[in-house]
Amino acid sequence: MKKSEFIACERCGGELKVFEEASTQGLKCTNCGWSVVTTHIPDIKVDETKYEVCCSGDYKNVVHIRAVSEVLGCNFLTARKTLEHGRSLVFVGQAEEVLRVRNILVSVGLVCTISPDFNWG
């Protein structure tokens, strides 16, 4: 479709624009607001696999300790002891939560592994 071409609104003939918000996608008229929508659930939200996230890092690094503390929901000392043990299991959950956890850990330089193979992000 060329840029000058557009899909016309069935109600007023105005231009329909594509939109996506949360789990909804569709077309909305820029003139009168008429819309047609459908549900769009990203595959990551329906992945029911339980993933395990393990990480290792420097138990003397305050940033590493705080990230592990956030992920585990534990205090600073417990997080530091977890890192002292080397590679440790820090989270078990579904894909969307695992992606959030992985991003927290990787953003501060922690090395993490996810099993089974994680294909999201």
PDB file of C-alpha atoms in Angstrom, residues 3 5 7 9 11 22-23 28 30 32 38 42 52 54-55 62-64 66-67 84 88 90 103-104 109 114-115 121:
ATOM      1  CA  LYS A   3       1.613   6.160   1.695  1.00  0.00           C
ATOM      2  CA  GLU A   5      -3.516   5.326   0.017  1.00  0.00           C
ATOM      3  CA  ILE A   7      -8.345   2.477   4.363  1.00  0.00           C
ATOM      4  CA  CYS A   9     -13.907   4.454   7.592  1.00  0.00           C
ATOM      5  CA  ARG A  11     -19.080   5.331   8.849  1.00  0.00           C
ATOM      6  CA  ALA A  22      -1.955  -3.860  25.590  1.00  0.00           C
ATOM      7  CA  SER A  23      -3.752  -6.978  24.297  1.00  0.00           C
ATOM      8  CA  LYS A  28      -9.487   3.565  14.455  1.00  0.00           C
ATOM      9  CA  THR A  30      -8.945   9.650  12.790  1.00  0.00           C
ATOM     10  CA  CYS A  32     -15.039  10.165  13.944  1.00  0.00           C
ATOM     11  CA  THR A  38      -9.525  -7.744  17.989  1.00  0.00           C
ATOM     12  CA  PRO A  42       1.608 -11.930  22.632  1.00  0.00           C
ATOM     13  CA  GLU A  52      14.676 -21.472  36.205  1.00  0.00           C
ATOM     14  CA  CYS A  54      20.461 -18.994  37.854  1.00  0.00           C
ATOM     15  CA  CYS A  55      23.058 -16.292  38.236  1.00  0.00           C
ATOM     16  CA  VAL A  62      26.888  -3.730  46.036  1.00  0.00           C
ATOM     17  CA  VAL A  63      25.045  -3.356  42.718  1.00  0.00           C
ATOM     18  CA  HIS A  64      25.102  -7.135  42.150  1.00  0.00           C
ATOM     19  CA  ARG A  66      21.010  -5.269  45.345  1.00  0.00           C
ATOM     20  CA  ALA A  67      19.867  -6.814  42.042  1.00  0.00           C
ATOM     21  CA  GLU A  84      28.999 -16.196  47.757  1.00  0.00           C
ATOM     22  CA  SER A  88      22.676 -20.007  42.375  1.00  0.00           C
ATOM     23  CA  VAL A  90      17.397 -17.034  42.027  1.00  0.00           C
ATOM     24  CA  ASN A 103      16.794  -7.899  32.389  1.00  0.00           C
ATOM     25  CA  ILE A 104      17.358  -6.803  36.001  1.00  0.00           C
ATOM     26  CA  GLY A 109      26.466  -7.196  34.791  1.00  0.00           C
ATOM     27  CA  ILE A 114      17.901 -19.817  32.024  1.00  0.00           C
ATOM     28  CA  SER A 115      16.657 -23.345  31.580  1.00  0.00           C
ATOM     29  CA  GLY A 121      14.343 -11.391  24.413  1.00  0.00           C
TER      30      GLY A 121
END
